[in-house]
Short mmCIF file of C-alpha atoms in Angstrom, two decimals:
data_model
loop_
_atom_site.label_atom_id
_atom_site.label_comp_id
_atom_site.label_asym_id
_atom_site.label_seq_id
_atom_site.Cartn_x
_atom_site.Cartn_y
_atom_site.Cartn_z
CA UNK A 1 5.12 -12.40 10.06
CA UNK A 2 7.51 -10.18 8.66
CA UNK A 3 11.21 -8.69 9.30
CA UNK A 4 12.07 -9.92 5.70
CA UNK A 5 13.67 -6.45 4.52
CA UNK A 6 15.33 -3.78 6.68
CA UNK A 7 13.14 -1.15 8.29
CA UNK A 8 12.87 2.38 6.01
CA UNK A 9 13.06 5.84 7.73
CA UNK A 10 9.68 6.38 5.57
CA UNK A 11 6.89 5.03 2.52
CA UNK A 12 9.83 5.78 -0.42
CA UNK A 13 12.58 3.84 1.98
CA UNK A 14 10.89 0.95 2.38
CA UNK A 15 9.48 0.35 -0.83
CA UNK A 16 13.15 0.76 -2.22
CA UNK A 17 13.83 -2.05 0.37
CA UNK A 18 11.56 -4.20 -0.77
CA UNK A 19 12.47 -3.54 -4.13
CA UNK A 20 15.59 -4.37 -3.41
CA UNK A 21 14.35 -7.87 -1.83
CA UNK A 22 12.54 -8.59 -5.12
CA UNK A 23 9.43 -9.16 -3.10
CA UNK A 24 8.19 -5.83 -5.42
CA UNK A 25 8.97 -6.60 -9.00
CA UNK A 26 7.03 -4.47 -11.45
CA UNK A 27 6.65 -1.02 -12.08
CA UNK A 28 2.79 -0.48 -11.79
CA UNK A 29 2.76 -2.39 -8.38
CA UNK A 30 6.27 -0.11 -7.00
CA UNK A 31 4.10 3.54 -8.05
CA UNK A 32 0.91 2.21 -6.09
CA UNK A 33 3.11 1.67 -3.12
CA UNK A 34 4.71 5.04 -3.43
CA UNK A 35 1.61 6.62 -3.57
CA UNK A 36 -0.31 5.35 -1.06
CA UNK A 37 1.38 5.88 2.38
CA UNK A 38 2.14 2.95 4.88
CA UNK A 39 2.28 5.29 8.08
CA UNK A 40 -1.34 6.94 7.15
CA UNK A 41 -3.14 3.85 7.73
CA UNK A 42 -1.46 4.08 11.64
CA UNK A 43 -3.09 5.47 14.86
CA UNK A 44 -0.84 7.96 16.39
CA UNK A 45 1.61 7.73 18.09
CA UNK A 46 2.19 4.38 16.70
CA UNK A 47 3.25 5.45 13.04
CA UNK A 48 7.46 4.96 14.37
CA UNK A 49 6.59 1.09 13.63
CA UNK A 50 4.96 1.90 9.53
CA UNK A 51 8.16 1.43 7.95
CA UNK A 52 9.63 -1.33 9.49
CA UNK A 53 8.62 -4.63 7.82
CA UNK A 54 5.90 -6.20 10.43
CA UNK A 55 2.60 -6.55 10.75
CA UNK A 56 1.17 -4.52 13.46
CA UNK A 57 -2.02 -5.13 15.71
CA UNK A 58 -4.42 -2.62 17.81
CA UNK A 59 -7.85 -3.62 18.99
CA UNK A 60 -9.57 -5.44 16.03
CA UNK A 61 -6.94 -2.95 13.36
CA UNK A 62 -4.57 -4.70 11.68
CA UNK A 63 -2.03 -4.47 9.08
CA UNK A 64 0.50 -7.39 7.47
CA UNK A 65 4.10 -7.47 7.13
CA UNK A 66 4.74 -4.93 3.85
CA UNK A 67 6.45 -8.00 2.12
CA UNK A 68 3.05 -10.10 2.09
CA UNK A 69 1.24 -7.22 0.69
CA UNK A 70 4.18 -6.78 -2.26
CA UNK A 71 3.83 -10.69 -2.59
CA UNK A 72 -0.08 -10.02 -2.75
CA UNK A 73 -0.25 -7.26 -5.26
CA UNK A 74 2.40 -9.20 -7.26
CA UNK A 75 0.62 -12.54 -7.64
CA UNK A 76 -3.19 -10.68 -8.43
CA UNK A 77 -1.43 -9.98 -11.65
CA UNK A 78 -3.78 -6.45 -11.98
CA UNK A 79 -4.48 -4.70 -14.56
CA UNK A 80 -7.15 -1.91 -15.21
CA UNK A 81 -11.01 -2.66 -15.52
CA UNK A 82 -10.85 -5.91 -13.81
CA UNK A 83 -13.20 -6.64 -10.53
CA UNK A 84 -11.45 -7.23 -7.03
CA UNK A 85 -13.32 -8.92 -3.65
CA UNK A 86 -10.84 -8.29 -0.46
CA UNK A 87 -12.22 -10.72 1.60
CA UNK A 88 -11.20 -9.17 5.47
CA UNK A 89 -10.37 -5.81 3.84
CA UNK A 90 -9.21 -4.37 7.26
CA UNK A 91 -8.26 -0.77 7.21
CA UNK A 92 -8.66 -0.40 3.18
CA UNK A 93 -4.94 0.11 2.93
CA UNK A 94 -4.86 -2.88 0.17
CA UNK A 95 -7.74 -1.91 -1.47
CA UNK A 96 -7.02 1.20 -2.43
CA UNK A 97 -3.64 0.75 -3.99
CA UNK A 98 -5.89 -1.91 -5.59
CA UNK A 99 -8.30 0.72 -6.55
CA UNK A 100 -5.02 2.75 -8.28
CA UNK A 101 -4.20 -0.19 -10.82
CA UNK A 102 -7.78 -1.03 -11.85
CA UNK A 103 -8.88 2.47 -12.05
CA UNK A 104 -12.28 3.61 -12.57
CA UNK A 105 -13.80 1.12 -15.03
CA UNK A 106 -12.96 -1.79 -12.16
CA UNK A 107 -14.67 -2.98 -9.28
CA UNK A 108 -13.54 -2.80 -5.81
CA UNK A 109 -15.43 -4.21 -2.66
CA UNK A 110 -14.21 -5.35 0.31
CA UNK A 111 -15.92 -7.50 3.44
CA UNK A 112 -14.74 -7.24 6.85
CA UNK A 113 -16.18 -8.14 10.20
CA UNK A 114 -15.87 -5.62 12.48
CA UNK A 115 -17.90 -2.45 12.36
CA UNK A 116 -15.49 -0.02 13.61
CA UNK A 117 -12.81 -1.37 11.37
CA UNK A 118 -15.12 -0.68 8.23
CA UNK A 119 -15.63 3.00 9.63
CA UNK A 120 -11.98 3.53 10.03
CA UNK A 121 -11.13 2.23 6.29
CA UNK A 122 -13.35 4.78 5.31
CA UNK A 123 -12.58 7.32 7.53
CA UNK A 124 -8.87 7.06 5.89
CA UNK A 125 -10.14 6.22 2.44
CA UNK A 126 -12.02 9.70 2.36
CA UNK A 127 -8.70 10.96 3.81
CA UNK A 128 -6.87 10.01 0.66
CA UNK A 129 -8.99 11.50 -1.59
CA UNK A 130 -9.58 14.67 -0.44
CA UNK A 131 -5.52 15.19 0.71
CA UNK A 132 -3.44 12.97 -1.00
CA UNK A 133 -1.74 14.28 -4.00
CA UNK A 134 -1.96 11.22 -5.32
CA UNK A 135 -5.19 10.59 -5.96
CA UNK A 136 -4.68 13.32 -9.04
CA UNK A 137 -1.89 10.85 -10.65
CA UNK A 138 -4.14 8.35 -10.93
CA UNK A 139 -7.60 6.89 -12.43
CA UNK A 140 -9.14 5.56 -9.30
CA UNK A 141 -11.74 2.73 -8.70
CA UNK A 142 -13.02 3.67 -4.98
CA UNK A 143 -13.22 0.84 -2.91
CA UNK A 144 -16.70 0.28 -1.84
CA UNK A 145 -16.47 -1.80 1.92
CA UNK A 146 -19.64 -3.79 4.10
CA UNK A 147 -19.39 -5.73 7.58
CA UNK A 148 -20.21 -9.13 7.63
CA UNK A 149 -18.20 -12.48 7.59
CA UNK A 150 -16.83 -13.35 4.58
CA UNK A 151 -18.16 -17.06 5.26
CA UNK A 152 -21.64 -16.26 4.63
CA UNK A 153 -21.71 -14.33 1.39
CA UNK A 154 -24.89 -14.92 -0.11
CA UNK A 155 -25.10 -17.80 -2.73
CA UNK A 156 -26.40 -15.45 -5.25
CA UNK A 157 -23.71 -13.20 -4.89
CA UNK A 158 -21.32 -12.22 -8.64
CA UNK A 159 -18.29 -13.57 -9.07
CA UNK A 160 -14.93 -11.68 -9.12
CA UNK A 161 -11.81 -11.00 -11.18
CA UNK A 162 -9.58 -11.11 -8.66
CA UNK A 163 -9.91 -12.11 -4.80
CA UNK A 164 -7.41 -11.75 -2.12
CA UNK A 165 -8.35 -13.26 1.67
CA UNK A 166 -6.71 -11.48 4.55
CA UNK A 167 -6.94 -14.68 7.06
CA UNK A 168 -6.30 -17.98 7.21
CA UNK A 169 -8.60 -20.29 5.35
CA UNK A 170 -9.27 -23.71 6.51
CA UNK A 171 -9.20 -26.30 4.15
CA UNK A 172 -12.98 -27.22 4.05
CA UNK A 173 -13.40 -23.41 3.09
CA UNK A 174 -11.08 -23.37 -0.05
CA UNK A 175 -14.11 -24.50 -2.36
CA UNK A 176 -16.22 -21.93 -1.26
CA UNK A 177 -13.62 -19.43 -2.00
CA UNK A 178 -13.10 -20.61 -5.73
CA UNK A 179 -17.28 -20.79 -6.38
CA UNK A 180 -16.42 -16.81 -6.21
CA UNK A 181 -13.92 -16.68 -8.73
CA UNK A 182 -14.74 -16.13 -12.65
CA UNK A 183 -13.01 -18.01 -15.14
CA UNK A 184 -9.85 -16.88 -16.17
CA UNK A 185 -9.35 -15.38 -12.41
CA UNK A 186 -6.89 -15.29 -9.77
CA UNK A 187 -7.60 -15.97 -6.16
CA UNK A 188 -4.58 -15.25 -3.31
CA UNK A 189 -5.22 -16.77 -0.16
CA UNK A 190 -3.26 -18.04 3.08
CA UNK A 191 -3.93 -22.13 3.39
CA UNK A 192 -2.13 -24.68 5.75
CA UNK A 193 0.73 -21.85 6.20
CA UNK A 194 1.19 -20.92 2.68
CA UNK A 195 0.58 -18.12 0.93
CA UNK A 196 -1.28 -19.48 -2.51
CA UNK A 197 -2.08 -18.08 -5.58
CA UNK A 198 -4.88 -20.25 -7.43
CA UNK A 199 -6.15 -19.61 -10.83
CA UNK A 200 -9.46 -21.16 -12.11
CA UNK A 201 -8.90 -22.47 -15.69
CA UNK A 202 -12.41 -23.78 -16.16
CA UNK A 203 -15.52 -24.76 -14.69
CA UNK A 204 -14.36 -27.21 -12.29
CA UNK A 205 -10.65 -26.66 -13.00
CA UNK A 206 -7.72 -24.67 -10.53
CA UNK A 207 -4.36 -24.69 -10.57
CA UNK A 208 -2.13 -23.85 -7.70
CA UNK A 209 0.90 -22.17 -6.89
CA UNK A 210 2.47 -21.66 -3.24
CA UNK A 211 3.89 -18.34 -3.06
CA UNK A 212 5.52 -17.69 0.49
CA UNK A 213 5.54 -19.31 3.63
CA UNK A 214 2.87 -17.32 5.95
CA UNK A 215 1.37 -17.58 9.36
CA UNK A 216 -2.21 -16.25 9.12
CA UNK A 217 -4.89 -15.67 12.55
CA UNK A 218 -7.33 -18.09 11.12
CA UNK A 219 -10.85 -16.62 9.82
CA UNK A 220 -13.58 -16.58 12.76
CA UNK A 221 -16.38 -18.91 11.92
CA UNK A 222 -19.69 -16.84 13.06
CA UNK A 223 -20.91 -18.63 16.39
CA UNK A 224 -24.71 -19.47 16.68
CA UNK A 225 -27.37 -21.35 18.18
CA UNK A 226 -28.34 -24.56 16.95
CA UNK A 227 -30.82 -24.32 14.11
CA UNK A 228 -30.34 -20.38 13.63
CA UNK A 229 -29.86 -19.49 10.09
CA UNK A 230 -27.01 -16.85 9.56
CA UNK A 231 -27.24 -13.31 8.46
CA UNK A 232 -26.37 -13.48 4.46
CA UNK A 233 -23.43 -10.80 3.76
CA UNK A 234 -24.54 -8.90 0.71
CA UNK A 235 -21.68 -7.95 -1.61
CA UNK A 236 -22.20 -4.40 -2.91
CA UNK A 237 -24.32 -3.79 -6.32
CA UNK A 238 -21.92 -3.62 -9.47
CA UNK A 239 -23.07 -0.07 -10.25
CA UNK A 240 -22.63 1.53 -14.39
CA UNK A 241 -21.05 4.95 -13.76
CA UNK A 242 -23.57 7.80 -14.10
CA UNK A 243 -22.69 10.09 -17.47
CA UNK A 244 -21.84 12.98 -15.15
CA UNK A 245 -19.07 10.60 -13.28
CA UNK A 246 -17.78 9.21 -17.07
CA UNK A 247 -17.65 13.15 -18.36
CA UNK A 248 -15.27 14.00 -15.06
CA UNK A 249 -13.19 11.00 -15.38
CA UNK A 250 -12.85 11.70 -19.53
CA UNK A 251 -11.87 15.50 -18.42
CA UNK A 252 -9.47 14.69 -15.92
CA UNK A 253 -8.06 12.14 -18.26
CA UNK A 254 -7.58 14.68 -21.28
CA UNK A 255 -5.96 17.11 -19.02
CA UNK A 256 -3.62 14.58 -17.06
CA UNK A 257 -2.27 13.34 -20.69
CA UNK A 258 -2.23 17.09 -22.45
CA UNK A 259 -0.19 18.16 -19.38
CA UNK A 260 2.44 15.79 -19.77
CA UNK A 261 2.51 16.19 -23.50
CA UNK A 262 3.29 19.52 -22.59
CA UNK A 263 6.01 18.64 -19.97
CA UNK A 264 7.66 16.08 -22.13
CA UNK A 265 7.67 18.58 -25.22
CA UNK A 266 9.57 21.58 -22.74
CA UNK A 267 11.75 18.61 -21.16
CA UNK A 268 10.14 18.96 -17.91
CA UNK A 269 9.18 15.92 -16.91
CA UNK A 270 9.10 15.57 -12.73
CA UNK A 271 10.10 12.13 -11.45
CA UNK A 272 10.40 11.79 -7.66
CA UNK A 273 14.25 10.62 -7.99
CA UNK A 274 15.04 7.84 -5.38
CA UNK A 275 16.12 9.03 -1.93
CA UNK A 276 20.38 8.03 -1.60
CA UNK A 277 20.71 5.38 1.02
CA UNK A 278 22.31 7.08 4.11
CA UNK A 279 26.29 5.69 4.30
CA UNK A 280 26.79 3.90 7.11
CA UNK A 281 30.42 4.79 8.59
CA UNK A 282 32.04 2.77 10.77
CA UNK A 283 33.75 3.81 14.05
CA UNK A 284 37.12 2.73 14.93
CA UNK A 285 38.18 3.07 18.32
CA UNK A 286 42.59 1.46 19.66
CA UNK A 287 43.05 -0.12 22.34
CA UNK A 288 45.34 0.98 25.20
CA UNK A 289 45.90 -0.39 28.90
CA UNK A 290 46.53 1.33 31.58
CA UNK A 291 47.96 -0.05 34.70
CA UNK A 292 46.01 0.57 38.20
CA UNK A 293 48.13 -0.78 40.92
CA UNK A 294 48.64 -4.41 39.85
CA UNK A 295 46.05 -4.23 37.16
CA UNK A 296 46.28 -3.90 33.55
CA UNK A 297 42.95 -2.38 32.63
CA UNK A 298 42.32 -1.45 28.92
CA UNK A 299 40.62 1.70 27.58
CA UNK A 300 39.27 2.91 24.20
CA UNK A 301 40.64 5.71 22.63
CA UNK A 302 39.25 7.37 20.14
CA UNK A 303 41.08 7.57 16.79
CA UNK A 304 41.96 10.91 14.48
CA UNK A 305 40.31 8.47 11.69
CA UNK A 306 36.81 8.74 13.48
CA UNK A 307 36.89 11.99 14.01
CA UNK A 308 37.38 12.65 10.55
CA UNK A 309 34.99 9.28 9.68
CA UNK A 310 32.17 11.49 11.79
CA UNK A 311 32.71 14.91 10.01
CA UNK A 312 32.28 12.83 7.10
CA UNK A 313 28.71 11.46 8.29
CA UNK A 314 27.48 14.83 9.07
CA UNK A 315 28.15 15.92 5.44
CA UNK A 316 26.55 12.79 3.77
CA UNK A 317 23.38 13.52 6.21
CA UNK A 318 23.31 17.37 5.29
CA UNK A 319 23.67 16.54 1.53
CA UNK A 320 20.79 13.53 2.03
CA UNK A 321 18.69 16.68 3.72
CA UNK A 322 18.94 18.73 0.55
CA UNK A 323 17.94 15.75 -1.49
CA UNK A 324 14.85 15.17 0.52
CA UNK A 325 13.90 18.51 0.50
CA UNK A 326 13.98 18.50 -3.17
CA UNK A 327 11.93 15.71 -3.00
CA UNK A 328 9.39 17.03 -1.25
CA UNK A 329 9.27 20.36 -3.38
CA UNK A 330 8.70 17.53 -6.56
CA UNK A 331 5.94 16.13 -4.82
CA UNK A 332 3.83 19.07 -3.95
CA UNK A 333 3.56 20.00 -7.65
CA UNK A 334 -0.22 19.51 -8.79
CA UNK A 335 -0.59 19.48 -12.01
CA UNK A 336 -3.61 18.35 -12.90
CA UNK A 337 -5.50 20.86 -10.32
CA UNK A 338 -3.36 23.84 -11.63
CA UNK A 339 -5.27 23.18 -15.09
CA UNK A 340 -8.41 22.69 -13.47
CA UNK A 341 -8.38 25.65 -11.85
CA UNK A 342 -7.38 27.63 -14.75
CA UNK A 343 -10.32 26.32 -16.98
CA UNK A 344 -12.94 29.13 -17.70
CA UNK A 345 -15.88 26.93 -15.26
CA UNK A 346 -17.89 28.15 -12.59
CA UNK A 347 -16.61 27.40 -9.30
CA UNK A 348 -19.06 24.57 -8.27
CA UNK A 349 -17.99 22.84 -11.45
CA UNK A 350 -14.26 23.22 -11.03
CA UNK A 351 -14.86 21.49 -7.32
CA UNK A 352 -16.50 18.59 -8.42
CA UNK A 353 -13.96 17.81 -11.41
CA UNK A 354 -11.53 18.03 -8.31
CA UNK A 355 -13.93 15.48 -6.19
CA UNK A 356 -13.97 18.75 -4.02
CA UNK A 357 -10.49 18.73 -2.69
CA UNK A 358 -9.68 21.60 -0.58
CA UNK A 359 -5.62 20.88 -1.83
#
């Protein structure tokens, strides 16, 4: 599924495609994708394929098309402090631009059945906070992920804001999905080849919308003998923050907001400007025939026009260098550190305001 926008040469080219599309349509959703990069969440030597809109497959890791994740964020309708359940959370790679919009005061859990799959979300998960510049943009509600089969969550199990399935659901499994939801919440989920946003409204009342037309790998119904009871997944504890954890998030907050008080005030503000689309120049090549004994064979020739059309191309890709490069120098800027390391602290304080980031 996939192949609905043109491929990007990186993270900021294809989001600007699917922009473009419409399938990403609102500002908080467009600065999670920015900030979270598609290509991380690759294994090498496969990261060529990250930008190109597809979903991609090794061993039990998987990713969707980036349009079905823009249609996904769109349609959970996010906001901060709400509670999210990714139910076949994968690599994490949802989840944590999740985790970017709810921010701290939310809840973020994922299931997903494969063991080594869990270990590699978290393997990159840890890799974006402790490299990622931005993870110091944001207010960030850690995704917290468990193996098991999202069919045999435990009956006792809380509710959730917001839930988003990452498989196809059968249609005798779409009531057991919505006993999960909380009033008032949103549930996204692929059923009978549609992508499908369903809201509960009540107790016993839903109402439907199809979103996209998606082919899903179905979810894997846990196999076992007859009479053997299945292993209960349970979800992760919703935890209250420790006062330590409230203090750092309140500090980091304070100096986030008083540094671009102070940017704003000096006419500084940094925005990461959009990268110029690369022109495109068409080559033009004439005709001519030459004769070979009693054949008229033609030739191409190329023209004076695309020689000149080529010189031209160089220049646009030089001057599309520069912009990058200032791109790049916009991007490495860390505020929010620079302060923190200027505050009058001791050393093992200063590391864990900066969740002991090394960068």
């Amino acid at each position: 599924m996939g192949g609905a926008v043109s491929a990007g040469e990186d993270n900021d080219d294809l989001i600007d495609n699917l922009k473009e599309a419409q399938y990403i349509r609102t500002e908080k959703v467009e600065q999670a994708f920015r900030a979270i990069d598609r290509g991380d969440y690759y294994l090498d030597g496969y990261r060529d394929s990250a930008y190109k809109d597809l979903a991609w497959k090794h061993g039990n890791i998987h990713l969707s098309a980036p349009c079905i994740y823009s249609e996904v964020m769109e349609a959970l309708k996010l906001k901060p402090g709400l509670s999210f359940l990714n139910l076949g959370s994968g690599t994490g790679y949802l989840s944590t631009m999740v985790g970017l919009i709810i921010g701290p005061y939310g809840v973020n859990h994922g299931v997903e059945l494969h063991k080594d799959v869990v270990e590699y979300a978290r393997e990159k998960l840890d890799d974006f906070i402790k490299n990622s510049n931005s993870f110091d943009k944001f207010e960030f509600c850690e995704p917290v992920f468990v193996v098991g089969n999202c069919l045999e969550i435990s009956t006792d199990s809380h509710q959730y804001d917001r839930i988003y399935c990452g498989a196809g659901v059968q249609k005798d499994h779409e009531n057991y999905m919505k006993v999960l939801l909380k009033i008032g919440g949103i549930l996204v989920m692929p059923i009978e080849d549609q992508l499908t946003q369903i809201t509960r409204t009540g107790q016993c009342t839903w109402e439907s919308k199809n979103i996209l037309a998606v082919s899903f790998a179905p979810l894997v119904q846990q196999s076992r003998a007859d009479g053997e009871k299945p292993d209960a997944v349970q979800l992760p504890p919703v935890t209250v923050r420790s006062l330590q954890d409230l203090s750092r998030i309140y500090i980091r907050r304070t100096l986030r907001n008083l540094a671009n008080e102070d940017s704003q005030g000096k006419g500084m503000v940094q925005r990461v400007p959009q990268k110029r689309k690369r022109r495109r120049c068409r080559r033009r090549r004439i005709n001519t025939y030459v004769f070979v004994g009693n054949q008229l064979i033609p030739q191409m020739v190329e023209s004076e026009e695309e020689e000149h059309t080529e010189e031209e191309h160089k220049e646009v890709e030089e001057e599309e260098e520069r912009d990058i490069g200032d791109i790049e120098i916009l991007k490495q800027v860390n505020v929010l550190r620079d302060q923190i390391m200027a505050l009058p602290l001791p050393e093992s304080l200063k590391a864990y305001l900066l969740y002991y980031r090394e960068k």
